[in-house]
Short mmCIF file of C-alpha atoms in Angstrom, two decimals:
data_model
loop_
_atom_site.label_atom_id
_atom_site.label_comp_id
_atom_site.label_asym_id
_atom_site.label_seq_id
_atom_site.Cartn_x
_atom_site.Cartn_y
_atom_site.Cartn_z
CA MET A 17 7.42 19.51 -15.02
CA ASN A 18 8.70 18.92 -11.52
CA ILE A 19 6.78 16.25 -9.57
CA LEU A 20 7.27 15.33 -5.93
CA VAL A 21 6.28 11.79 -4.91
CA VAL A 22 5.87 11.33 -1.17
CA ASP A 23 5.65 7.82 0.23
CA ASP A 24 7.52 5.89 2.91
CA SER A 25 7.56 2.88 0.59
CA LYS A 26 10.32 2.85 -2.00
CA ALA A 27 8.32 0.27 -3.97
CA MET A 28 5.28 2.52 -4.10
CA ARG A 29 7.31 5.58 -5.09
CA ALA A 30 8.70 3.52 -7.97
CA ILE A 31 5.21 2.41 -9.04
CA VAL A 32 3.80 5.94 -8.91
CA LYS A 33 6.68 7.36 -10.96
CA ARG A 34 6.44 4.55 -13.50
CA ALA A 35 2.69 5.05 -13.87
CA LEU A 36 3.12 8.80 -14.34
CA SER A 37 5.83 8.21 -16.94
CA LYS A 38 3.30 6.22 -18.98
CA ILE A 39 0.93 9.20 -19.11
CA GLY A 40 1.70 11.28 -22.16
CA ARG A 41 1.48 14.71 -20.60
CA PHE A 42 3.98 13.76 -17.91
CA ALA A 43 6.57 12.43 -20.36
CA GLY A 44 9.87 14.08 -19.57
CA ALA A 45 8.80 15.08 -16.06
CA THR A 46 11.45 15.34 -13.38
CA PHE A 47 10.71 13.37 -10.24
CA ARG A 48 11.82 13.95 -6.70
CA ASP A 49 11.17 11.62 -3.74
CA ALA A 50 10.34 12.24 -0.11
CA VAL A 51 9.87 9.49 2.46
CA ASP A 52 7.51 11.36 4.78
CA GLY A 53 5.71 14.63 5.25
CA GLN A 54 8.59 16.38 6.97
CA GLN A 55 11.01 15.62 4.18
CA ALA A 56 8.39 16.63 1.64
CA LEU A 57 7.74 19.95 3.37
CA ALA A 58 11.44 20.76 3.28
CA ALA A 59 11.66 19.77 -0.39
CA ILE A 60 8.65 21.92 -1.30
CA GLN A 61 9.98 24.92 0.61
CA GLU A 62 13.33 24.57 -1.14
CA ASP A 63 11.93 24.18 -4.66
CA LYS A 64 8.17 24.27 -5.19
CA PRO A 65 7.10 21.41 -7.48
CA ASP A 66 4.36 21.58 -10.12
CA LEU A 67 2.55 18.62 -8.58
CA VAL A 68 2.66 16.65 -5.32
CA LEU A 69 1.39 13.08 -4.99
CA SER A 70 1.44 11.94 -1.39
CA ASP A 71 0.67 8.83 0.59
CA TRP A 72 -1.64 9.37 3.56
CA ASN A 73 -0.27 7.07 6.25
CA MET A 74 3.42 7.77 6.84
CA PRO A 75 5.71 8.00 9.87
CA GLU A 76 6.86 11.37 11.26
CA MET A 77 4.33 13.49 9.37
CA THR A 78 1.30 12.05 7.58
CA GLY A 79 0.04 13.23 4.22
CA ILE A 80 -2.84 15.22 5.68
CA GLU A 81 -0.49 16.83 8.20
CA LEU A 82 1.76 17.79 5.30
CA LEU A 83 -1.15 19.40 3.49
CA GLN A 84 -2.12 21.27 6.67
CA ALA A 85 1.47 22.45 7.09
CA LEU A 86 1.52 23.72 3.50
CA ASN A 87 -1.74 25.58 4.09
CA ASP A 88 -0.41 27.04 7.34
CA ALA A 89 2.74 28.19 5.51
CA GLY A 90 0.65 29.76 2.75
CA ILE A 91 2.16 27.48 0.11
CA SER A 92 -0.22 26.61 -2.70
CA VAL A 93 0.68 23.66 -4.89
CA PRO A 94 -1.42 21.11 -6.80
CA PHE A 95 -1.61 18.33 -4.23
CA GLY A 96 -3.35 14.97 -4.05
CA PHE A 97 -3.26 11.64 -2.31
CA VAL A 98 -2.34 8.18 -3.52
CA THR A 99 -3.39 5.95 -0.68
CA SER A 100 -4.51 2.44 0.18
CA GLU A 101 -6.99 3.91 2.65
CA SER A 102 -9.85 5.68 1.03
CA THR A 103 -12.96 6.29 3.07
CA PRO A 104 -15.62 8.97 2.49
CA GLU A 105 -14.41 10.71 5.66
CA MET A 106 -10.86 10.85 4.31
CA HIS A 107 -12.10 12.17 0.97
CA GLU A 108 -14.00 14.90 2.78
CA LEU A 109 -11.05 15.80 5.00
CA ALA A 110 -8.69 15.90 2.02
CA LYS A 111 -11.09 18.08 0.05
CA THR A 112 -11.58 20.43 2.99
CA HIS A 113 -7.83 20.97 3.14
CA GLY A 114 -7.59 21.63 -0.58
CA ALA A 115 -6.47 18.29 -2.01
CA ARG A 116 -7.21 18.17 -5.73
CA PHE A 117 -7.49 14.41 -6.14
CA MET A 118 -7.45 11.13 -4.28
CA VAL A 119 -6.31 7.90 -5.93
CA SER A 120 -6.85 4.55 -4.25
CA LYS A 121 -4.21 1.84 -4.31
CA PRO A 122 -4.10 -0.35 -6.26
CA PHE A 123 -4.27 1.93 -9.27
CA THR A 124 -3.39 1.76 -12.94
CA PRO A 125 -1.77 4.42 -15.13
CA GLU A 126 -5.25 4.92 -16.63
CA SER A 127 -6.96 5.53 -13.29
CA LEU A 128 -4.13 7.85 -12.23
CA ASP A 129 -4.46 9.72 -15.52
CA ARG A 130 -8.21 10.17 -14.98
CA ALA A 131 -7.69 11.41 -11.42
CA LEU A 132 -5.17 13.98 -12.58
CA GLU A 133 -7.33 15.38 -15.37
CA GLY A 134 -7.64 19.11 -14.95
CA VAL A 135 -5.18 19.20 -12.04
CA VAL A 136 -2.09 20.16 -14.05
CA MET B 8 -18.12 -7.69 17.42
CA GLU B 9 -19.79 -9.35 14.44
CA THR B 10 -17.46 -11.42 12.28
CA LEU B 11 -16.45 -9.55 9.16
CA HIS B 12 -16.63 -11.28 5.77
CA VAL B 13 -14.71 -9.82 2.86
CA ASP B 14 -13.61 -11.15 -0.50
CA LEU B 15 -9.91 -11.50 0.24
CA TYR B 16 -9.27 -13.14 -3.11
CA ARG B 17 -10.78 -10.23 -5.06
CA ILE B 18 -8.87 -7.67 -3.00
CA ALA B 19 -5.56 -9.50 -3.47
CA ALA B 20 -6.18 -10.29 -7.15
CA ASP B 21 -6.80 -6.61 -7.91
CA ILE B 22 -3.59 -5.61 -6.12
CA TRP B 23 -1.45 -8.24 -7.81
CA ASN B 24 -2.89 -7.44 -11.20
CA ALA B 25 -2.60 -3.66 -11.00
CA MET B 26 0.69 -3.40 -9.13
CA LEU B 27 2.60 -6.43 -10.40
CA GLY B 28 0.86 -7.35 -13.62
CA LEU B 29 0.39 -10.90 -12.29
CA ASP B 30 -2.67 -13.10 -11.99
CA LEU B 31 -3.60 -14.73 -8.72
CA GLU B 32 -5.53 -17.98 -8.80
CA PRO B 33 -7.88 -18.91 -5.95
CA ASP B 34 -8.19 -22.13 -3.97
CA ARG B 35 -4.66 -23.45 -4.16
CA PRO B 36 -4.76 -27.13 -3.12
CA VAL B 37 -1.61 -26.96 -0.97
CA ASP B 38 -2.34 -24.06 1.34
CA VAL B 39 0.51 -24.13 3.83
CA HIS B 40 4.16 -23.31 3.33
CA ALA B 41 6.69 -26.11 3.73
CA PRO B 42 8.68 -25.89 6.99
CA ASP B 43 11.96 -25.53 5.11
CA GLU B 44 10.67 -22.78 2.86
CA ARG B 45 11.67 -19.16 3.50
CA VAL B 46 8.51 -17.13 3.93
CA VAL B 47 7.88 -13.38 4.17
CA THR B 48 4.85 -11.99 6.02
CA GLY B 49 3.52 -8.42 5.93
CA THR B 50 1.09 -7.37 8.64
CA VAL B 51 -1.05 -4.28 9.17
CA LEU B 52 -3.21 -3.72 12.23
CA ILE B 53 -6.63 -2.09 12.15
CA THR B 54 -7.83 -0.35 15.31
CA GLY B 55 -10.93 1.62 16.18
CA ASP B 56 -14.56 0.60 15.77
CA TRP B 57 -13.37 -2.66 14.22
CA GLU B 58 -10.16 -4.25 15.44
CA GLY B 59 -7.98 -6.84 13.84
CA ALA B 60 -5.26 -7.30 11.26
CA VAL B 61 -4.56 -8.31 7.71
CA THR B 62 -1.55 -10.43 6.84
CA VAL B 63 -0.04 -11.25 3.47
CA GLN B 64 2.34 -14.20 3.48
CA THR B 65 4.30 -15.58 0.57
CA THR B 66 7.45 -17.41 -0.33
CA GLU B 67 10.68 -15.46 -0.36
CA GLN B 68 10.99 -16.44 -4.03
CA HIS B 69 7.70 -14.76 -4.89
CA ALA B 70 8.47 -11.81 -2.63
CA ILE B 71 11.72 -11.21 -4.54
CA ARG B 72 9.93 -11.59 -7.87
CA SER B 73 7.29 -9.06 -6.72
CA THR B 74 9.98 -6.65 -5.56
CA GLY B 75 11.71 -6.82 -8.93
CA LEU B 76 8.43 -6.07 -10.69
CA MET B 77 7.44 -3.22 -8.40
CA MET B 78 10.84 -1.57 -8.33
CA MET B 79 11.99 -2.55 -11.82
CA MET B 80 15.09 -4.19 -10.40
CA GLU B 81 17.01 -7.32 -11.30
CA ASP B 82 17.10 -10.06 -8.65
CA ASP B 83 20.78 -9.47 -7.91
CA GLU B 84 20.14 -5.77 -7.19
CA ILE B 85 17.43 -6.45 -4.63
CA GLU B 86 18.26 -5.97 -0.96
CA GLU B 87 16.41 -7.56 1.95
CA GLU B 88 14.94 -4.17 2.88
CA ASP B 89 13.49 -3.83 -0.63
CA VAL B 90 11.69 -7.16 -0.22
CA ALA B 91 10.37 -6.08 3.19
CA ASP B 92 9.23 -2.77 1.72
CA THR B 93 7.37 -4.51 -1.10
CA VAL B 94 5.64 -7.13 1.03
CA GLY B 95 4.80 -4.45 3.59
CA GLU B 96 3.21 -2.34 0.87
CA LEU B 97 1.22 -5.31 -0.47
CA ALA B 98 -0.10 -5.88 3.07
CA ASN B 99 -0.78 -2.16 3.43
CA MET B 100 -2.88 -2.12 0.27
CA ALA B 101 -4.79 -5.25 1.35
CA GLY B 102 -5.38 -3.75 4.80
CA GLY B 103 -6.40 -0.41 3.35
CA ASN B 104 -8.93 -2.09 1.09
CA VAL B 105 -10.37 -4.05 4.02
CA LYS B 106 -10.51 -0.85 6.08
CA GLY B 107 -12.47 0.77 3.27
CA LEU B 108 -15.21 -1.83 3.77
CA LEU B 109 -15.58 -1.21 7.50
CA GLU B 110 -18.19 0.93 9.14
CA GLY B 111 -17.25 3.47 11.74
CA THR B 112 -13.87 5.04 12.34
CA CYS B 113 -10.75 2.91 12.07
CA GLN B 114 -7.02 3.50 11.81
CA LEU B 115 -4.49 1.49 9.85
CA SER B 116 -1.02 0.90 11.27
CA LEU B 117 2.15 1.12 9.28
CA PRO B 118 3.07 -2.35 7.98
CA SER B 119 5.50 -4.65 9.75
CA VAL B 120 7.33 -7.46 8.01
CA THR B 121 8.69 -10.77 9.28
CA SER B 122 10.71 -13.33 7.37
CA GLY B 123 12.22 -16.74 8.07
CA ARG B 124 11.42 -20.45 8.08
CA ASP B 125 8.79 -22.39 9.98
CA TYR B 126 7.25 -19.58 12.01
CA HIS B 127 3.74 -18.52 12.84
CA VAL B 128 2.48 -14.95 13.10
CA SER B 129 -0.08 -14.42 15.84
CA ILE B 130 -1.58 -11.26 17.26
CA PRO B 131 -2.70 -11.54 20.87
CA GLY B 132 -6.45 -11.28 21.35
CA THR B 133 -7.25 -12.00 17.71
CA LYS B 134 -8.06 -15.07 15.72
CA VAL B 135 -8.04 -15.81 12.01
CA VAL B 136 -11.60 -15.40 10.72
CA GLN B 137 -10.83 -15.69 7.02
CA ARG B 138 -7.91 -17.14 5.10
CA SER B 139 -7.41 -17.25 1.37
CA ALA B 140 -4.70 -19.50 -0.11
CA LEU B 141 -3.83 -18.27 -3.59
CA ASP B 142 -1.44 -19.27 -6.33
CA CYS B 143 0.79 -16.98 -8.31
CA GLU B 144 3.13 -18.56 -10.83
CA GLY B 145 3.19 -21.73 -8.73
CA GLN B 146 3.99 -19.85 -5.53
CA LEU B 147 1.72 -19.79 -2.49
CA VAL B 148 0.27 -16.46 -1.37
CA VAL B 149 -1.85 -16.52 1.79
CA VAL B 150 -3.99 -13.54 2.74
CA SER B 151 -5.56 -13.68 6.20
CA LEU B 152 -8.01 -11.57 8.12
CA LEU B 153 -7.67 -11.62 11.89
CA GLN B 154 -10.35 -10.18 14.13
CA ARG B 155 -10.14 -9.18 17.77
CA GLN B 156 -12.29 -11.43 19.89
CA ASN B 157 -14.86 -10.06 22.33
CA GLY B 158 -13.39 -9.63 25.76
CA ALA B 159 -9.80 -9.83 24.53
CA GLY B 160 -7.22 -7.32 25.65
#
């Protein structure tokens, strides 16, 4: 499985990857990093991943802008947010654009696992 | 604007526990950093229907320890930018959790990080409305909520 982790924080990318590695069905997954939406869009266009976990608030291109860009480009990929900001309005906006899950920071491997149930 | 009251200790304790695997203790008796101590501060601004900021301030020693835990790195591998990234992300999570408690529409800034000795972080037009001095492995962690004052700016 090829997983793209998008976050401008190196620390958070490390935490997300470590949490995923502790979830049995992601054991052996290959991880790629992107530091913002633009870099993620390029990475997805080059090699479509099986799953994208993205921060919301990032420089250059935010997570929701990335999801919009993927929709505009007709690229369908299991996509969700891992974000410290999680309001009902953001949930609604994410859902409207086709996000499959939304995980609030801080999270645990268990809460991430639950959020990803049925996604991949 | 009515003064906001949030449980800064609970927010911070959840972050430290989930992200670092560390316990934070409330009500640390000594609640200010020594002037000769190197301190790292992460700040996020909240704008919109509620305006203010959240800061997370800790000793450089604890910031390096947190970085090692978050990034799975040994102390001698850690660069200054890694420490800034970690403290910025801790502030971002604290700010995001505060934002989640606010009514109306608000935006969260990207975090900024300051480090050094004997300095004070202030944001024009705001004042500290809540401050929580916490202890983690003997190191001081201060989480503050600043709120824009009526008529400011």
